[in-house]
Amino acid sequence: MTFLILIPLLPLIAALILLLGKPWLGEQGHKIGIPAIAISFAFSTIAFVRVASDGAFSISLYRLIQSGDLVVDLGLYVDQLTVLLLLLVSGVSSVVHIYASRYMIGDPKYNRFFAVMALFTFSMIMLVMSNNLLMMYMFWEIMGICSYLLISHWGERKSSAQAATKAFLVNSVADVGLGFGVILTYSTFGTFDIQSILAQAQSMPESTINLFGWLGLDIRIDVLTLITLFLFMGAMGKSAQVPLHVWLPFAMEAPTPVSALIHAATMVNAGPFLLVRMSPLVILSPKAMTVIALIGGMTALFATLVSLTQVDIKRMLAFSTIGQIGFMVMTCGVGAFVVSIFHMLAHGCLKGFLFLSTGNALRSVGSHGYEPSFVSKPGVTVPSMWPLVSGTVLLACLPPVLLFSGPYEQLWMAQSMASALWTFRILAFLTVFLTAVYVFRGVQMLFHSQASSVHGAGMVTDATHPRLFSSRHFLGALLVIGAMGSLLLVLWSWFAEFLSPVVGHRLTLKPIEWSFAMNPHLVIALLLAIGGVGVGYLSLDIFSRSRFRQSSWGKRWYVHFLNKLYFDELYEAYVVQPTLGFAHWLWRVVDREVFDALILGVANGSVVTAKWLWRVVDLRGIDGLVVGLGRNSVGMAGWLWRVVDLRGVDRVVVGIGKQSIGIANWLWKSIDIKILDKQVSRIGDQAEATGDMMRELEPRTLQHHLLVMIFWLIIGMLALFWFVL
Amino acid sequence: MNVIFTEHLLSVMIAIPFLGIAIIACVQDQEWIRRVALGSTMGDAVLSLVLLKEFDFSMQGMQFVERLAWMPTFNIQYAVGVDGISLLLVLLTTLLCPFCVLCSWNAITTRVRSFMAMILLVEGAMIVVFTALDLFLFFMLWEVTMIPMYFMIILWGGPQRIAAGIKFVLYSLSGSLILLLAILGLYVEGGRTFDILVLAEQTYSPDAQFWIFLAFFLAFAIKLPMLPFHTWLPDAHSEAPTAGSVILAGVLLKMGGYGFLRFCLPMFPEASVTFAPFILWLSVAGILYGGYMALAQSDLKKLVAYSSISHMGFVTLGIFVFNNHGIQGAILQMVNHGLRPALSFWPLVNCMTGPIAGRFKITVAYRNPCPGLWRSFVSFPWPHLDCRERATLLENFWFWSEHPLKVILWFCCPWEELFWLQRICSGCCNESFWVNPKAPPFPN
């Protein structure tokens, strides 16, 4: 099975070659991208066959982190859910790649486009194949980056760059929740491995967590509920559920193939996939499931209402995706995980088809696809609308057929009370009807624009933009899709059986009842859908003249929904601007005027202190002291010399000398001459010499010694005085 | 690989940059000066890969240890060695420096010789800092790293370079002074030796631990930089030439984190525990604060600087949660953060126009969108790495305590990254990105 690593590896290799080999490739990116994805699709088929025959298997790659008890092994896990998603992702992606190889001709960033598309596909493939939550989280984030790069493909236009930023930001906010979920899962179960988490969850004792303990509150929340809600928050971002749906309509700034990829195969499917992947854990928490179902239902209803009012077909399709994903989320919330996946597959095929054909139609009428309305030029023929219409009808009829047909009707009862069940059922009916209305209305606006109130002119084909693919190709593709869809419908019970090991509880299926067409709910839903198609067909005429449209009440609601209930404006005013404003305030006031000013203050203060020290202490104090001491010493020395030395010592010495001479003279006169003339005369000579020497020597050395001694005496006295007394 | 070479591998690695400086001093031709600088940095990079290959991951403790008495009177020796932490940071240093030489290849035209010498000097000094086993050696080379950075800023910097350089050097010097105090205190308390391995095995009295830890903490917090001591970084960052910014963000900041790991935790465990709540709060505040600051910037390099402050907050956060994952996450974060801003500057160099090579106003980016920039986000795996460490770290944070700020912490993470992305790749600025205006016509 190891060769199945190639399923994710081939797109990655293609992306790397395209990234690094950009200078040498020229406009040849598709020649690497398409085969890589197509072979990946082929391998996915092999994986599907393997799983269908042998069941789930896993491929371990390498040990990513080992730190203490935290061990993260990178590995691939391929089970029934994975192979279905693999088929969808690689299949739709290869179709989109082929489409883009012609759609993007002449684009300056041709190879970059294919590189990021391949990377995008790679990350989605890895997301569905990863066997642990951490890896899933990483690829979840990489997908965010790729979506950023693709949406900002025409980033020279500001709106495109802004749309990309918005997508990334909203997804980041949601990813915070996902990250919390992953961390909380780890701290609860001690592992990131999904299968062992799911196995442990079954036998997990009831445990709660005190989330607001630090506030002194004692609100205990069930851990599983919390995990599910956190994970669902991540899913809400990627799958554009109601409070976090704002990025998806703007993501239409991307080139049409990217939109097709995002809506059909990659980004938005990640949310329901995550819920189904974690379904054994999700069903353990009825509260979280109720929240999921409510948000899904609200999203579905809201998106369908909004898309009724939109005039831009791409935007309408975006809201239709939001609505359909809302359906999937709602079905997850009521416990019908298999339905959700089935819906996802069918929706993926159909939505991819719708996007590509819409792009084709828009391109063929001369619009690049990012004009806010349908541009049509007079005098050109209308491309055949029937493939698109058929696809639309399929899309409109898909939810009722899925939701209300047969065996999984019981699933609705799995979790909820009867009243909740009816709420969701009514929600579903309403949404089914409205979906049919808007989808058909959109198609009609595109191709019957003479009926449109927006543009009076007929639909035209621009001669300078030859149609990329003829309608026959689309018809063929549609037939294939339709055949596959009906095949799947026929094989429904097989499908449910196939997926049952994956979802939380093994389905107890009734034997196949071919009478399920008689199911009243299915009949009602189908009738509603067909009625919706009819209303949609007529709506442009009827609604423009209807009393509802004329009434102020109707107008008000119309405006509200036209502006998407002002979600963007509210976020702008209450989240984005305050945050930016706070950041600027923090920077201007706190960083500059507190921290920086503090440091500057310390520096300037040091300089000022230094100057003061220099002027006051150094110049006046120490220097003055030293100079004063010096002066005083000199003065004292002068005084000493004058008073003590000259008057006292010198006089004494001179006196002694004179006395000695007198004595000598006396001795000489009285003793020497008379008694010891000869010897004594020598002594006398010596004495005289000594006296001379004394006179010369004495004053100098003595003077110095005395000076120093006195000076130190004074200092010592002062010090003694200072310290002792 | 013969044994003698392996034994002296670290010394050879340290010697190569200085040898490069000596050669550069003799070479006249500017082109050859650049080539010699590139050659010596590349040589070091190759040797560091050899080091990685020869490193025995199953062994604990220091490897490739070399000892040589230097000043025996004070027990000072030349002692180097690597363990797991050092190895990664040495790798980071040696792998980034060729980038620095390359990105100043054309950007620096004046005084090429001195500039290249500065890069080599800082490289050599940083390798010693990360491998030193002797506190004195560590301190000396810690000081040496400051000198080339200072000259890089004031000689090749932007218009405010003098002020920025002075701020940088004064701030760092005051940090170093405190570090010196701490080292002397450690010398006295730890039995008059500078040997880090010996010092790490001593036990210190709680009082000594408290004061020496505080001094170490202040010194490293200035280098890292942590919240109240961060203001030198944006100035230095925005005024330094690109190579300087890369070294600054890539490696110099990591010296602080390395210091925490090498000194604070092993030597003063009790004091670390005492200070941990305070440091954790400071880290959290720094993460949030840096993120908000980055949001408010219009100068790209300042934005990077503030986001560095924010990201280095994760390092201290990881270190002071005191568990294995946290510390590993912190090391990983240091390496990742070293690579991330550094490699994002790489394509930025190609886009820089105008008279001052170091300054890159975002408004310029808007007028001339950078075609190559997106590649930096794809071609290196930052989301991958970033998420991993983020997950690892915060998982610990979750364990650490029931912390009030953890929710906010998570919410702030994507913001500045996002704005960075938006501003670089698409160049929108100062206008709301949220409400989509009327789409302007596509320029053909």
Tab-separated table of N, CA and C in Angstrom, chain A residues 250-365:
chain	number	residue	atom	x	y	z
A	250	PHE	N	-16.487	37.083	-0.927
A	250	PHE	CA	-15.408	37.925	-1.448
A	250	PHE	C	-14.346	37.101	-2.147
A	251	ALA	N	-14.293	35.819	-1.795
A	251	ALA	CA	-13.296	34.964	-2.437
A	251	ALA	C	-13.565	34.814	-3.919
A	252	MET	N	-14.694	35.326	-4.379
A	252	MET	CA	-14.999	35.303	-5.805
A	252	MET	C	-14.055	36.169	-6.607
A	253	GLU	N	-13.244	36.940	-5.905
A	253	GLU	CA	-12.237	37.740	-6.606
A	253	GLU	C	-11.209	36.849	-7.281
A	254	ALA	N	-11.135	35.622	-6.835
A	254	ALA	CA	-10.158	34.714	-7.416
A	254	ALA	C	-10.567	34.363	-8.833
A	255	PRO	N	-9.608	33.896	-9.624
A	255	PRO	CA	-9.969	33.390	-10.943
A	255	PRO	C	-10.983	32.251	-10.809
A	256	THR	N	-11.823	32.095	-11.806
A	256	THR	CA	-12.919	31.127	-11.703
A	256	THR	C	-12.473	29.710	-11.357
A	257	PRO	N	-11.372	29.188	-11.933
A	257	PRO	CA	-10.983	27.825	-11.536
A	257	PRO	C	-10.717	27.705	-10.048
A	258	VAL	N	-10.175	28.758	-9.464
A	258	VAL	CA	-9.917	28.717	-8.031
A	258	VAL	C	-11.230	28.639	-7.267
A	259	SER	N	-12.193	29.447	-7.712
A	259	SER	CA	-13.491	29.400	-7.053
A	259	SER	C	-14.059	27.996	-7.139
A	260	ALA	N	-13.932	27.410	-8.318
A	260	ALA	CA	-14.464	26.054	-8.481
A	260	ALA	C	-13.784	25.106	-7.507
A	261	LEU	N	-12.474	25.241	-7.396
A	261	LEU	CA	-11.734	24.341	-6.514
A	261	LEU	C	-12.137	24.562	-5.056
A	262	ILE	N	-12.234	25.824	-4.670
A	262	ILE	CA	-12.572	26.123	-3.281
A	262	ILE	C	-13.966	25.616	-2.953
A	263	HIS	N	-14.902	25.862	-3.853
A	263	HIS	CA	-16.288	25.555	-3.538
A	263	HIS	C	-16.614	24.084	-3.711
A	264	ALA	N	-15.921	23.452	-4.630
A	264	ALA	CA	-16.320	22.085	-4.941
A	264	ALA	C	-15.471	21.060	-4.214
A	265	ALA	N	-14.175	21.315	-4.130
A	265	ALA	CA	-13.315	20.225	-3.695
A	265	ALA	C	-12.601	20.497	-2.389
A	266	THR	N	-12.038	21.654	-2.239
A	266	THR	CA	-11.082	21.779	-1.140
A	266	THR	C	-11.640	22.475	0.096
A	267	MET	N	-11.475	23.773	0.146
A	267	MET	CA	-11.690	24.510	1.396
A	267	MET	C	-12.970	24.155	2.134
A	268	VAL	N	-14.094	24.443	1.518
A	268	VAL	CA	-15.342	24.429	2.280
A	268	VAL	C	-15.730	23.028	2.702
A	269	ASN	N	-15.205	22.019	2.019
A	269	ASN	CA	-15.560	20.664	2.414
A	269	ASN	C	-14.844	20.213	3.676
A	270	ALA	N	-13.826	20.970	4.072
A	270	ALA	CA	-13.036	20.548	5.224
A	270	ALA	C	-13.877	20.493	6.494
A	271	GLY	N	-14.842	21.421	6.614
A	271	GLY	CA	-15.638	21.481	7.830
A	271	GLY	C	-16.482	20.232	8.041
A	272	PRO	N	-17.380	19.930	7.102
A	272	PRO	CA	-18.156	18.688	7.263
A	272	PRO	C	-17.259	17.467	7.353
A	273	PHE	N	-16.160	17.477	6.614
A	273	PHE	CA	-15.253	16.330	6.707
A	273	PHE	C	-14.761	16.145	8.135
A	274	LEU	N	-14.371	17.278	8.745
A	274	LEU	CA	-13.861	17.186	10.120
A	274	LEU	C	-14.928	16.611	11.049
A	275	LEU	N	-16.168	17.108	10.879
A	275	LEU	CA	-17.239	16.634	11.754
A	275	LEU	C	-17.483	15.146	11.557
A	276	VAL	N	-17.445	14.708	10.296
A	276	VAL	CA	-17.709	13.292	10.052
A	276	VAL	C	-16.536	12.457	10.542
A	277	ARG	N	-15.345	12.972	10.335
A	277	ARG	CA	-14.172	12.242	10.794
A	277	ARG	C	-14.220	12.033	12.309
A	278	MET	N	-14.662	13.079	13.019
A	278	MET	CA	-14.716	12.978	14.471
A	278	MET	C	-16.091	12.508	14.944
A	279	SER	N	-16.890	11.977	14.052
A	279	SER	CA	-18.294	11.733	14.392
A	279	SER	C	-18.485	10.828	15.610
A	280	PRO	N	-17.683	9.784	15.832
A	280	PRO	CA	-17.916	8.998	17.046
A	280	PRO	C	-17.783	9.826	18.304
A	281	LEU	N	-16.959	10.870	18.225
A	281	LEU	CA	-16.812	11.758	19.370
A	281	LEU	C	-17.948	12.768	19.405
A	282	VAL	N	-18.342	13.232	18.226
A	282	VAL	CA	-19.361	14.275	18.166
A	282	VAL	C	-20.690	13.770	18.711
A	283	ILE	N	-21.038	12.526	18.376
A	283	ILE	CA	-22.372	12.082	18.800
A	283	ILE	C	-22.464	11.845	20.296
A	284	LEU	N	-21.320	11.878	20.964
A	284	LEU	CA	-21.383	11.709	22.408
A	284	LEU	C	-21.858	12.968	23.106
A	285	SER	N	-21.965	14.057	22.368
A	285	SER	CA	-22.336	15.316	23.002
A	285	SER	C	-23.577	15.885	22.328
A	286	PRO	N	-24.751	15.569	22.858
A	286	PRO	CA	-25.991	16.073	22.242
A	286	PRO	C	-26.058	17.593	22.203
A	287	LYS	N	-25.504	18.236	23.242
A	287	LYS	CA	-25.570	19.703	23.259
A	287	LYS	C	-24.828	20.292	22.072
A	288	ALA	N	-23.610	19.801	21.890
A	288	ALA	CA	-22.812	20.324	20.782
A	288	ALA	C	-23.500	20.029	19.470
A	289	MET	N	-24.125	18.875	19.382
A	289	MET	CA	-24.791	18.544	18.118
A	289	MET	C	-25.942	19.486	17.852
A	290	THR	N	-26.642	19.858	18.909
A	290	THR	CA	-27.730	20.812	18.724
A	290	THR	C	-27.196	22.134	18.198
A	291	VAL	N	-26.084	22.576	18.787
A	291	VAL	CA	-25.494	23.833	18.316
A	291	VAL	C	-25.113	23.709	16.846
A	292	ILE	N	-24.482	22.587	16.507
A	292	ILE	CA	-24.056	22.396	15.125
A	292	ILE	C	-25.258	22.432	14.191
A	293	ALA	N	-26.307	21.727	14.574
A	293	ALA	CA	-27.476	21.676	13.710
A	293	ALA	C	-28.106	23.055	13.571
A	294	LEU	N	-28.159	23.786	14.681
A	294	LEU	CA	-28.767	25.116	14.621
A	294	LEU	C	-27.969	26.032	13.715
A	295	ILE	N	-26.654	26.025	13.884
A	295	ILE	CA	-25.837	26.927	13.068
A	295	ILE	C	-25.924	26.528	11.602
A	296	GLY	N	-25.904	25.220	11.358
A	296	GLY	CA	-26.044	24.775	9.976
A	296	GLY	C	-27.368	25.205	9.379
A	297	GLY	N	-28.446	25.016	10.142
A	297	GLY	CA	-29.749	25.385	9.626
A	297	GLY	C	-29.861	26.877	9.395
A	298	MET	N	-29.368	27.655	10.365
A	298	MET	CA	-29.411	29.104	10.198
A	298	MET	C	-28.630	29.530	8.973
A	299	THR	N	-27.457	28.923	8.807
A	299	THR	CA	-26.642	29.271	7.651
A	299	THR	C	-27.368	28.962	6.367
A	300	ALA	N	-27.980	27.792	6.334
A	300	ALA	CA	-28.664	27.406	5.107
A	300	ALA	C	-29.770	28.401	4.773
A	301	LEU	N	-30.561	28.726	5.780
A	301	LEU	CA	-31.691	29.628	5.520
A	301	LEU	C	-31.188	31.021	5.150
A	302	PHE	N	-30.251	31.503	5.934
A	302	PHE	CA	-29.720	32.845	5.692
A	302	PHE	C	-29.116	32.941	4.295
A	303	ALA	N	-28.313	31.952	3.942
A	303	ALA	CA	-27.612	32.041	2.664
A	303	ALA	C	-28.591	31.962	1.505
A	304	THR	N	-29.606	31.144	1.656
A	304	THR	CA	-30.544	31.073	0.540
A	304	THR	C	-31.307	32.369	0.397
A	305	LEU	N	-31.684	32.973	1.532
A	305	LEU	CA	-32.395	34.247	1.451
A	305	LEU	C	-31.518	35.314	0.814
A	306	VAL	N	-30.251	35.327	1.209
A	306	VAL	CA	-29.371	36.341	0.650
A	306	VAL	C	-29.172	36.103	-0.836
A	307	SER	N	-29.010	34.844	-1.207
A	307	SER	CA	-28.708	34.624	-2.620
A	307	SER	C	-29.922	34.906	-3.486
A	308	LEU	N	-31.124	34.937	-2.880
A	308	LEU	CA	-32.289	35.356	-3.653
A	308	LEU	C	-32.141	36.778	-4.145
A	309	THR	N	-31.419	37.590	-3.364
A	309	THR	CA	-31.382	39.009	-3.684
A	309	THR	C	-30.160	39.420	-4.491
A	310	GLN	N	-29.202	38.524	-4.630
A	310	GLN	CA	-27.955	38.951	-5.285
A	310	GLN	C	-28.130	39.053	-6.792
A	311	VAL	N	-27.390	39.974	-7.381
A	311	VAL	CA	-27.480	40.138	-8.823
A	311	VAL	C	-26.239	39.610	-9.531
A	312	ASP	N	-25.183	39.394	-8.790
A	312	ASP	CA	-23.960	38.890	-9.397
A	312	ASP	C	-23.996	37.372	-9.320
A	313	ILE	N	-23.864	36.710	-10.457
A	313	ILE	CA	-24.103	35.270	-10.431
A	313	ILE	C	-23.027	34.546	-9.637
A	314	LYS	N	-21.793	35.063	-9.681
A	314	LYS	CA	-20.754	34.379	-8.918
A	314	LYS	C	-20.998	34.528	-7.421
A	315	ARG	N	-21.441	35.702	-7.038
A	315	ARG	CA	-21.744	35.906	-5.627
A	315	ARG	C	-22.932	35.049	-5.204
A	316	MET	N	-23.879	34.953	-6.119
A	316	MET	CA	-25.035	34.117	-5.826
A	316	MET	C	-24.604	32.666	-5.637
A	317	LEU	N	-23.706	32.235	-6.489
A	317	LEU	CA	-23.206	30.870	-6.361
A	317	LEU	C	-22.465	30.691	-5.038
A	318	ALA	N	-21.759	31.742	-4.636
A	318	ALA	CA	-21.041	31.654	-3.364
A	318	ALA	C	-22.014	31.453	-2.218
A	319	PHE	N	-23.075	32.244	-2.211
A	319	PHE	CA	-24.048	32.069	-1.132
A	319	PHE	C	-24.760	30.736	-1.237
A	320	SER	N	-24.916	30.280	-2.465
A	320	SER	CA	-25.512	28.953	-2.618
A	320	SER	C	-24.606	27.902	-1.983
A	321	THR	N	-23.277	28.068	-2.173
A	321	THR	CA	-22.366	27.120	-1.529
A	321	THR	C	-22.507	27.188	-0.019
A	322	ILE	N	-22.563	28.423	0.502
A	322	ILE	CA	-22.698	28.562	1.947
A	322	ILE	C	-23.936	27.824	2.422
A	323	GLY	N	-25.024	28.001	1.661
A	323	GLY	CA	-26.266	27.350	2.038
A	323	GLY	C	-26.147	25.840	2.006
A	324	GLN	N	-25.528	25.338	0.937
A	324	GLN	CA	-25.427	23.883	0.805
A	324	GLN	C	-24.545	23.290	1.893
A	325	ILE	N	-23.459	24.010	2.192
A	325	ILE	CA	-22.599	23.514	3.265
A	325	ILE	C	-23.356	23.570	4.587
A	326	GLY	N	-24.177	24.624	4.702
A	326	GLY	CA	-25.018	24.708	5.892
A	326	GLY	C	-25.891	23.471	6.029
A	327	PHE	N	-26.419	23.044	4.890
A	327	PHE	CA	-27.203	21.801	4.882
A	327	PHE	C	-26.387	20.638	5.403
A	328	MET	N	-25.151	20.537	4.885
A	328	MET	CA	-24.313	19.410	5.297
A	328	MET	C	-24.048	19.468	6.792
A	329	VAL	N	-23.760	20.670	7.271
A	329	VAL	CA	-23.472	20.815	8.693
A	329	VAL	C	-24.696	20.465	9.520
A	330	MET	N	-25.852	20.894	9.011
A	330	MET	CA	-27.083	20.595	9.739
A	330	MET	C	-27.306	19.093	9.792
A	331	THR	N	-27.067	18.422	8.684
A	331	THR	CA	-27.267	16.968	8.708
A	331	THR	C	-26.288	16.306	9.665
A	332	CYS	N	-25.064	16.857	9.739
A	332	CYS	CA	-24.136	16.338	10.748
A	332	CYS	C	-24.709	16.553	12.128
A	333	GLY	N	-25.295	17.741	12.324
A	333	GLY	CA	-25.804	18.087	13.635
A	333	GLY	C	-26.949	17.187	14.065
A	334	VAL	N	-27.746	16.719	13.118
A	334	VAL	CA	-28.833	15.832	13.515
A	334	VAL	C	-28.404	14.376	13.454
A	335	GLY	N	-27.144	14.134	13.145
A	335	GLY	CA	-26.629	12.777	13.269
A	335	GLY	C	-26.570	11.997	11.974
A	336	ALA	N	-26.971	12.616	10.878
A	336	ALA	CA	-26.969	11.885	9.608
A	336	ALA	C	-25.671	12.157	8.862
A	337	PHE	N	-24.589	11.590	9.374
A	337	PHE	CA	-23.278	11.900	8.810
A	337	PHE	C	-23.125	11.375	7.389
A	338	VAL	N	-23.708	10.235	7.153
A	338	VAL	CA	-23.589	9.652	5.819
A	338	VAL	C	-24.229	10.558	4.787
A	339	VAL	N	-25.370	11.106	5.149
A	339	VAL	CA	-26.053	12.015	4.235
A	339	VAL	C	-25.164	13.198	3.920
A	340	SER	N	-24.512	13.670	4.947
A	340	SER	CA	-23.661	14.833	4.768
A	340	SER	C	-22.579	14.553	3.738
A	341	ILE	N	-21.949	13.394	3.862
A	341	ILE	CA	-20.883	13.073	2.916
A	341	ILE	C	-21.446	12.873	1.512
A	342	PHE	N	-22.572	12.218	1.458
A	342	PHE	CA	-23.192	12.009	0.158
A	342	PHE	C	-23.514	13.343	-0.499
A	343	HIS	N	-24.089	14.207	0.290
A	343	HIS	CA	-24.417	15.539	-0.200
A	343	HIS	C	-23.145	16.266	-0.651
A	344	MET	N	-22.099	16.087	0.135
A	344	MET	CA	-20.850	16.768	-0.202
A	344	MET	C	-20.314	16.306	-1.548
A	345	LEU	N	-20.345	15.002	-1.758
A	345	LEU	CA	-19.836	14.490	-3.033
A	345	LEU	C	-20.661	15.031	-4.191
A	346	ALA	N	-21.967	14.913	-4.040
A	346	ALA	CA	-22.820	15.362	-5.137
A	346	ALA	C	-22.688	16.858	-5.348
A	347	HIS	N	-22.684	17.578	-4.250
A	347	HIS	CA	-22.561	19.030	-4.368
A	347	HIS	C	-21.222	19.413	-4.975
A	348	GLY	N	-20.171	18.678	-4.590
A	348	GLY	CA	-18.858	18.976	-5.143
A	348	GLY	C	-18.866	18.862	-6.652
A	349	CYS	N	-19.382	17.752	-7.157
A	349	CYS	CA	-19.417	17.565	-8.608
A	349	CYS	C	-20.238	18.664	-9.265
A	350	LEU	N	-21.438	18.890	-8.722
A	350	LEU	CA	-22.335	19.830	-9.384
A	350	LEU	C	-21.817	21.256	-9.286
A	351	LYS	N	-21.291	21.609	-8.125
A	351	LYS	CA	-20.865	22.997	-7.973
A	351	LYS	C	-19.640	23.275	-8.821
A	352	GLY	N	-18.759	22.286	-8.899
A	352	GLY	CA	-17.622	22.454	-9.789
A	352	GLY	C	-18.088	22.681	-11.214
A	353	PHE	N	-19.015	21.883	-11.603
A	353	PHE	CA	-19.572	22.014	-12.943
A	353	PHE	C	-20.202	23.388	-13.141
A	354	LEU	N	-21.004	23.809	-12.170
A	354	LEU	CA	-21.686	25.097	-12.302
A	354	LEU	C	-20.676	26.240	-12.406
A	355	PHE	N	-19.651	26.179	-11.586
A	355	PHE	CA	-18.674	27.263	-11.626
A	355	PHE	C	-17.960	27.311	-12.952
A	356	LEU	N	-17.539	26.152	-13.392
A	356	LEU	CA	-16.779	26.144	-14.644
A	356	LEU	C	-17.655	26.606	-15.801
A	357	SER	N	-18.900	26.154	-15.800
A	357	SER	CA	-19.728	26.574	-16.919
A	357	SER	C	-20.100	28.034	-16.807
A	358	THR	N	-20.248	28.516	-15.591
A	358	THR	CA	-20.522	29.948	-15.440
A	358	THR	C	-19.329	30.759	-15.913
A	359	GLY	N	-18.131	30.299	-15.517
A	359	GLY	CA	-16.936	30.997	-15.967
A	359	GLY	C	-16.857	30.988	-17.480
A	360	ASN	N	-17.202	29.864	-18.041
A	360	ASN	CA	-17.191	29.736	-19.487
A	360	ASN	C	-18.159	30.718	-20.124
A	361	ALA	N	-19.358	30.755	-19.558
A	361	ALA	CA	-20.368	31.630	-20.121
A	361	ALA	C	-19.967	33.088	-19.971
A	362	LEU	N	-19.438	33.415	-18.780
A	362	LEU	CA	-19.045	34.810	-18.564
A	362	LEU	C	-17.901	35.179	-19.488
A	363	ARG	N	-16.945	34.278	-19.617
A	363	ARG	CA	-15.823	34.541	-20.503
A	363	ARG	C	-16.318	34.714	-21.939
A	364	SER	N	-17.294	33.883	-22.301
A	364	SER	CA	-17.740	33.940	-23.682
A	364	SER	C	-18.549	35.193	-23.951
A	365	VAL	N	-19.036	35.841	-22.929
A	365	VAL	CA	-19.689	37.123	-23.194
A	365	VAL	C	-18.742	38.267	-22.884
